[in-house]
Amino acid sequence: MDLGLFQAVTRPLPDPVLLCAADGRVLAANPTAARSLPGLSVGGVLFELAADGPDTLRRLMDHWLRSGDPLPGAMTVKGPDGEPVRFRCHGARAVWWRGPDATVQLHLTRLDHGDQFVALTQQVSALNQEVAFRRAAEAERGRLLAAEQAGRARMQRLYRFTAALAAATTLAEVVRATRQTAPAALDAAEVVLELHSRRLVPSLEPAESLLAISGDDWVDLDRPAVRGPGGERAAGAAARVPLEVSGLLLGDLVIHYGSAPAPEREHITAVVQQIAQALRRAGLYEHEHRLAERLQRSLLPVLPAVPGLGTACRYAPGTSMVEVGGDWYDVYALDADRTGVSIGDVAGHGLAEAAAMARISAALRGIVLRFGNSPAAVLRELNAFVDSYHPGLMATACYLVLNHRTGAVRYARAGHPPPLLVGADGGSRYLDRALAPPLGPVPKVRYREARLTVRGGETLLLYTDGLIERRGESLDVGLARLAALARDSAGRTVDELCDLFLHHQPGAEFPDDRALLAVRLPVADEPAG
């Protein structure tokens, strides 16, 4: 086929058809091409018509020259009004051309909205955009979800930290809660409390006793030689933040960070302020607790030495009490052979109850002088005193008389827990008879007495209900626990026995004061102790 035949064949075609040399020269074109491509002329250069520059069209031309089959492409030229016009191209090397240079035969189709190729291209482009948007939205949603989960986890850690501090009452509990929950709240590996003990509890003397109260999980800045937590420190950067409340510097919180970055400064400040406030609150509680304990101890008597009898006593305030209580105990030397013993508890806590306890115990001493050998008479007179001078008050009491020559015991109870008789071999039994209503509510009560005989080496243990009372637990459980504990008392002195019973549950929460009085009848030829 020659140029004449090419022009004859392409003349009736509705689309532009061109024959171009490798350098872009137009060798032939049908009439539609002349109408569709302004500026196109035989002999002209096709590259000069490209609206976006000749480079793209040159690359397409090289591509088409290497193929004998039509390959797609696209080109943009300037239309009659100056606006760009896009054409879809199919080009291939003209294998029928016999000239000296290789030529390309081009078939052009104008792109418009009705063109299926354009529509498909637009659909693919829109689909790609939608996919990209969805992927971006999914990534953003994943990022927001991760941020929300991280924020929720931080809030949970902060909640556990805040709840632990809110539940902490004593300095020991605040220190423990801080060490256990503050690292997670601060995204840290470890925290160390360095505190001024004398500023925490100003009135506590000597300050060294604070270590026993608060444990050893902190550093006392007032005693530099004493180091609290030991061992290797966590690796990473450390920050020291002051613990200050109302202008009072309590010490520092040393924060050891691990691999995680430190949180925002505002976050650290909020956590540290909560710790400082909890320490200050616990220090004030400790101050009031110690004052209440000292006042209570000042109201309790120093037991007289009774020849032929071993005695010991203990008192401990309730772990959650900052007010004085109404517990009392006393020992009375009636004559050469007989000794009176009393223990009691005024219901309630506070200065009024402590004052009533002091007056009741003082009145009891006067009553014992007259009726000391009759437990029923002693409780009857004491009940009349409470009814007359403390209306509305209620108290429990137990009074017994021990003949340390014969071992005879007489006792009476006014609503009080039963004394425990502990044998030298650790066996025990409760003196659960002679029970009558408490002192106060019932004006005229006929108190009864019970009798028994104790042998040498046996111990009478009198106590208040704080020793056996636990929240959510019946008194029967506490009584059984006390009787079981007696099995470990064999071979102990009367003082060691008191310590055993007072501290038999070191980690328990005691809702009330604990007072106990132990009286032991020595075995023959054994000195009292």
PDB file of C-alpha atoms in Angstrom, residues 43-201:
ATOM      1  CA  GLY A  43       4.801  17.910   6.295  1.00  0.00           C
ATOM      2  CA  GLY A  44       4.262  19.481   9.686  1.00  0.00           C
ATOM      3  CA  VAL A  45       5.571  18.034  12.960  1.00  0.00           C
ATOM      4  CA  LEU A  46       3.002  16.294  15.163  1.00  0.00           C
ATOM      5  CA  PHE A  47       5.093  16.923  18.322  1.00  0.00           C
ATOM      6  CA  GLU A  48       4.544  20.683  17.923  1.00  0.00           C
ATOM      7  CA  LEU A  49       0.791  20.244  18.372  1.00  0.00           C
ATOM      8  CA  ALA A  50       1.097  18.590  21.832  1.00  0.00           C
ATOM      9  CA  ALA A  51      -0.459  20.851  24.474  1.00  0.00           C
ATOM     10  CA  ASP A  52       1.544  19.285  27.328  1.00  0.00           C
ATOM     11  CA  GLY A  53       4.907  19.291  25.546  1.00  0.00           C
ATOM     12  CA  PRO A  54       6.516  16.927  23.074  1.00  0.00           C
ATOM     13  CA  ASP A  55       8.275  14.576  25.528  1.00  0.00           C
ATOM     14  CA  THR A  56       5.295  12.383  26.324  1.00  0.00           C
ATOM     15  CA  LEU A  57       4.379  12.055  22.630  1.00  0.00           C
ATOM     16  CA  ARG A  58       8.001  11.238  21.732  1.00  0.00           C
ATOM     17  CA  ARG A  59       8.009   8.362  24.253  1.00  0.00           C
ATOM     18  CA  LEU A  60       4.730   7.065  22.833  1.00  0.00           C
ATOM     19  CA  MET A  61       6.139   7.294  19.336  1.00  0.00           C
ATOM     20  CA  ASP A  62       9.157   5.196  20.294  1.00  0.00           C
ATOM     21  CA  HIS A  63       6.813   2.729  21.928  1.00  0.00           C
ATOM     22  CA  TRP A  64       4.610   2.393  18.854  1.00  0.00           C
ATOM     23  CA  LEU A  65       7.578   2.028  16.485  1.00  0.00           C
ATOM     24  CA  ARG A  66       8.674  -1.102  18.343  1.00  0.00           C
ATOM     25  CA  SER A  67       5.300  -2.865  17.989  1.00  0.00           C
ATOM     26  CA  GLY A  68       3.530  -4.377  15.036  1.00  0.00           C
ATOM     27  CA  ASP A  69       0.240  -4.491  16.915  1.00  0.00           C
ATOM     28  CA  PRO A  70      -1.807  -1.385  17.845  1.00  0.00           C
ATOM     29  CA  LEU A  71      -0.968  -0.117  21.322  1.00  0.00           C
ATOM     30  CA  PRO A  72      -3.094   2.385  23.265  1.00  0.00           C
ATOM     31  CA  GLY A  73      -2.023   5.831  24.312  1.00  0.00           C
ATOM     32  CA  ALA A  74      -3.296   9.368  24.763  1.00  0.00           C
ATOM     33  CA  MET A  75      -2.358  12.814  23.492  1.00  0.00           C
ATOM     34  CA  THR A  76      -3.596  16.342  24.200  1.00  0.00           C
ATOM     35  CA  VAL A  77      -3.640  19.167  21.619  1.00  0.00           C
ATOM     36  CA  LYS A  78      -4.961  22.706  21.661  1.00  0.00           C
ATOM     37  CA  GLY A  79      -8.430  23.048  20.183  1.00  0.00           C
ATOM     38  CA  PRO A  80      -9.777  25.884  18.041  1.00  0.00           C
ATOM     39  CA  ASP A  81     -10.779  27.871  21.142  1.00  0.00           C
ATOM     40  CA  GLY A  82      -7.438  27.309  22.860  1.00  0.00           C
ATOM     41  CA  GLU A  83      -8.795  24.717  25.281  1.00  0.00           C
ATOM     42  CA  PRO A  84      -6.982  21.373  25.455  1.00  0.00           C
ATOM     43  CA  VAL A  85      -8.573  18.482  23.605  1.00  0.00           C
ATOM     44  CA  ARG A  86      -7.688  14.912  24.543  1.00  0.00           C
ATOM     45  CA  PHE A  87      -7.491  12.013  22.122  1.00  0.00           C
ATOM     46  CA  ARG A  88      -7.237   8.336  22.733  1.00  0.00           C
ATOM     47  CA  CYS A  89      -4.630   6.879  20.366  1.00  0.00           C
ATOM     48  CA  HIS A  90      -3.897   3.473  18.957  1.00  0.00           C
ATOM     49  CA  GLY A  91      -0.558   3.389  17.202  1.00  0.00           C
ATOM     50  CA  ALA A  92       1.577   0.757  15.518  1.00  0.00           C
ATOM     51  CA  ARG A  93       4.519   0.585  13.108  1.00  0.00           C
ATOM     52  CA  ALA A  94       3.210   0.725   9.530  1.00  0.00           C
ATOM     53  CA  VAL A  95       4.619  -2.548   8.198  1.00  0.00           C
ATOM     54  CA  TRP A  96       3.289  -1.820   4.694  1.00  0.00           C
ATOM     55  CA  TRP A  97       5.400   1.345   4.339  1.00  0.00           C
ATOM     56  CA  ARG A  98       8.219   0.943   1.855  1.00  0.00           C
ATOM     57  CA  GLY A  99       9.956   4.239   2.447  1.00  0.00           C
ATOM     58  CA  PRO A 100      13.501   4.628   3.819  1.00  0.00           C
ATOM     59  CA  ASP A 101      12.333   5.528   7.351  1.00  0.00           C
ATOM     60  CA  ALA A 102      10.053   3.655   9.744  1.00  0.00           C
ATOM     61  CA  THR A 103       6.606   5.153  10.115  1.00  0.00           C
ATOM     62  CA  VAL A 104       3.745   4.937  12.618  1.00  0.00           C
ATOM     63  CA  GLN A 105       0.075   4.672  11.700  1.00  0.00           C
ATOM     64  CA  LEU A 106      -2.137   6.485  14.282  1.00  0.00           C
ATOM     65  CA  HIS A 107      -5.859   6.147  14.842  1.00  0.00           C
ATOM     66  CA  LEU A 108      -7.269   8.918  17.055  1.00  0.00           C
ATOM     67  CA  THR A 109     -10.562   9.041  18.953  1.00  0.00           C
ATOM     68  CA  ARG A 110     -11.630  12.198  20.692  1.00  0.00           C
ATOM     69  CA  LEU A 111     -12.330  11.706  24.354  1.00  0.00           C
ATOM     70  CA  ASP A 112     -15.639  13.024  25.671  1.00  0.00           C
ATOM     71  CA  HIS A 113     -18.175  12.016  28.359  1.00  0.00           C
ATOM     72  CA  GLY A 114     -19.957   9.660  26.001  1.00  0.00           C
ATOM     73  CA  ASP A 115     -16.807   7.711  25.299  1.00  0.00           C
ATOM     74  CA  GLN A 116     -16.904   4.346  27.056  1.00  0.00           C
ATOM     75  CA  PHE A 117     -13.153   4.379  27.518  1.00  0.00           C
ATOM     76  CA  VAL A 118     -13.385   7.775  29.220  1.00  0.00           C
ATOM     77  CA  ALA A 119     -16.263   6.610  31.382  1.00  0.00           C
ATOM     78  CA  LEU A 120     -14.373   3.492  32.363  1.00  0.00           C
ATOM     79  CA  THR A 121     -11.269   5.538  33.097  1.00  0.00           C
ATOM     80  CA  GLN A 122     -13.268   7.953  35.211  1.00  0.00           C
ATOM     81  CA  GLN A 123     -14.929   5.080  37.045  1.00  0.00           C
ATOM     82  CA  VAL A 124     -11.567   3.458  37.728  1.00  0.00           C
ATOM     83  CA  SER A 125     -10.176   6.787  38.898  1.00  0.00           C
ATOM     84  CA  ALA A 126     -13.189   7.390  41.143  1.00  0.00           C
ATOM     85  CA  LEU A 127     -12.915   3.840  42.477  1.00  0.00           C
ATOM     86  CA  ASN A 128      -9.231   4.364  43.189  1.00  0.00           C
ATOM     87  CA  GLN A 129     -10.007   7.606  44.966  1.00  0.00           C
ATOM     88  CA  GLU A 130     -12.752   5.919  46.997  1.00  0.00           C
ATOM     89  CA  VAL A 131     -10.421   3.053  47.921  1.00  0.00           C
ATOM     90  CA  ALA A 132      -7.725   5.520  48.914  1.00  0.00           C
ATOM     91  CA  PHE A 133     -10.235   7.517  50.946  1.00  0.00           C
ATOM     92  CA  ARG A 134     -11.502   4.388  52.655  1.00  0.00           C
ATOM     93  CA  ARG A 135      -7.978   3.282  53.428  1.00  0.00           C
ATOM     94  CA  ALA A 136      -7.156   6.710  54.827  1.00  0.00           C
ATOM     95  CA  ALA A 137     -10.392   6.712  56.845  1.00  0.00           C
ATOM     96  CA  GLU A 138      -9.646   3.191  58.123  1.00  0.00           C
ATOM     97  CA  ALA A 139      -6.136   4.225  59.094  1.00  0.00           C
ATOM     98  CA  GLU A 140      -7.480   7.318  60.829  1.00  0.00           C
ATOM     99  CA  ARG A 141     -10.140   5.266  62.572  1.00  0.00           C
ATOM    100  CA  GLY A 142      -7.472   2.787  63.682  1.00  0.00           C
ATOM    101  CA  ARG A 143      -5.345   5.658  64.966  1.00  0.00           C
ATOM    102  CA  LEU A 144      -8.298   7.171  66.829  1.00  0.00           C
ATOM    103  CA  LEU A 145      -9.262   3.757  68.228  1.00  0.00           C
ATOM    104  CA  ALA A 146      -5.709   3.153  69.426  1.00  0.00           C
ATOM    105  CA  ALA A 147      -5.651   6.632  70.975  1.00  0.00           C
ATOM    106  CA  GLU A 148      -9.019   5.981  72.632  1.00  0.00           C
ATOM    107  CA  GLN A 149      -7.863   2.622  73.982  1.00  0.00           C
ATOM    108  CA  ALA A 150      -4.644   4.173  75.259  1.00  0.00           C
ATOM    109  CA  GLY A 151      -6.611   6.998  76.880  1.00  0.00           C
ATOM    110  CA  ARG A 152      -9.063   4.536  78.418  1.00  0.00           C
ATOM    111  CA  ALA A 153      -6.191   2.419  79.762  1.00  0.00           C
ATOM    112  CA  ARG A 154      -4.601   5.525  81.246  1.00  0.00           C
ATOM    113  CA  MET A 155      -7.906   6.521  82.841  1.00  0.00           C
ATOM    114  CA  GLN A 156      -8.230   3.040  84.345  1.00  0.00           C
ATOM    115  CA  ARG A 157      -4.716   3.289  85.763  1.00  0.00           C
ATOM    116  CA  LEU A 158      -5.510   6.740  87.143  1.00  0.00           C
ATOM    117  CA  TYR A 159      -8.746   5.406  88.651  1.00  0.00           C
ATOM    118  CA  ARG A 160      -6.897   2.560  90.379  1.00  0.00           C
ATOM    119  CA  PHE A 161      -4.310   5.027  91.628  1.00  0.00           C
ATOM    120  CA  THR A 162      -6.929   7.500  92.909  1.00  0.00           C
ATOM    121  CA  ALA A 163      -9.019   4.738  94.493  1.00  0.00           C
ATOM    122  CA  ALA A 164      -5.964   3.281  96.246  1.00  0.00           C
ATOM    123  CA  LEU A 165      -5.021   6.688  97.696  1.00  0.00           C
ATOM    124  CA  ALA A 166      -8.621   7.396  98.731  1.00  0.00           C
ATOM    125  CA  ALA A 167      -8.775   4.086 100.598  1.00  0.00           C
ATOM    126  CA  ALA A 168      -5.418   4.672 102.315  1.00  0.00           C
ATOM    127  CA  THR A 169      -5.777   6.059 105.834  1.00  0.00           C
ATOM    128  CA  THR A 170      -2.408   5.653 107.487  1.00  0.00           C
ATOM    129  CA  LEU A 171       1.001   6.734 106.244  1.00  0.00           C
ATOM    130  CA  ALA A 172       1.954   3.096 105.702  1.00  0.00           C
ATOM    131  CA  GLU A 173      -1.073   2.597 103.467  1.00  0.00           C
ATOM    132  CA  VAL A 174      -0.383   5.796 101.479  1.00  0.00           C
ATOM    133  CA  VAL A 175       3.255   4.793 100.937  1.00  0.00           C
ATOM    134  CA  ARG A 176       2.198   1.289  99.884  1.00  0.00           C
ATOM    135  CA  ALA A 177      -0.516   2.587  97.541  1.00  0.00           C
ATOM    136  CA  THR A 178       1.923   5.060  95.971  1.00  0.00           C
ATOM    137  CA  ARG A 179       4.595   2.464  95.291  1.00  0.00           C
ATOM    138  CA  GLN A 180       2.064  -0.016  93.886  1.00  0.00           C
ATOM    139  CA  THR A 181      -0.115   2.239  91.700  1.00  0.00           C
ATOM    140  CA  ALA A 182       1.780   5.479  90.962  1.00  0.00           C
ATOM    141  CA  PRO A 183       4.253   3.941  88.443  1.00  0.00           C
ATOM    142  CA  ALA A 184       1.405   2.799  86.176  1.00  0.00           C
ATOM    143  CA  ALA A 185      -0.359   6.159  86.537  1.00  0.00           C
ATOM    144  CA  LEU A 186       2.868   7.948  85.521  1.00  0.00           C
ATOM    145  CA  ASP A 187       3.948   5.476  82.792  1.00  0.00           C
ATOM    146  CA  ALA A 188       7.079   4.951  84.881  1.00  0.00           C
ATOM    147  CA  ALA A 189       9.123   1.926  85.902  1.00  0.00           C
ATOM    148  CA  GLU A 190       9.368   2.878  89.591  1.00  0.00           C
ATOM    149  CA  VAL A 191       8.763   5.714  92.021  1.00  0.00           C
ATOM    150  CA  VAL A 192      10.580   6.463  95.278  1.00  0.00           C
ATOM    151  CA  LEU A 193       9.222   8.581  98.124  1.00  0.00           C
ATOM    152  CA  GLU A 194      11.731  10.793  99.921  1.00  0.00           C
ATOM    153  CA  LEU A 195       9.942  12.400 102.864  1.00  0.00           C
ATOM    154  CA  HIS A 196      10.581  14.638 105.859  1.00  0.00           C
ATOM    155  CA  SER A 197       9.226  12.540 108.729  1.00  0.00           C
ATOM    156  CA  ARG A 198       9.093  15.473 111.140  1.00  0.00           C
ATOM    157  CA  ARG A 199       6.951  17.459 108.719  1.00  0.00           C
ATOM    158  CA  LEU A 200       4.584  14.580 108.115  1.00  0.00           C
ATOM    159  CA  VAL A 201       3.717  14.139 111.802  1.00  0.00           C
TER     160      VAL A 201
END
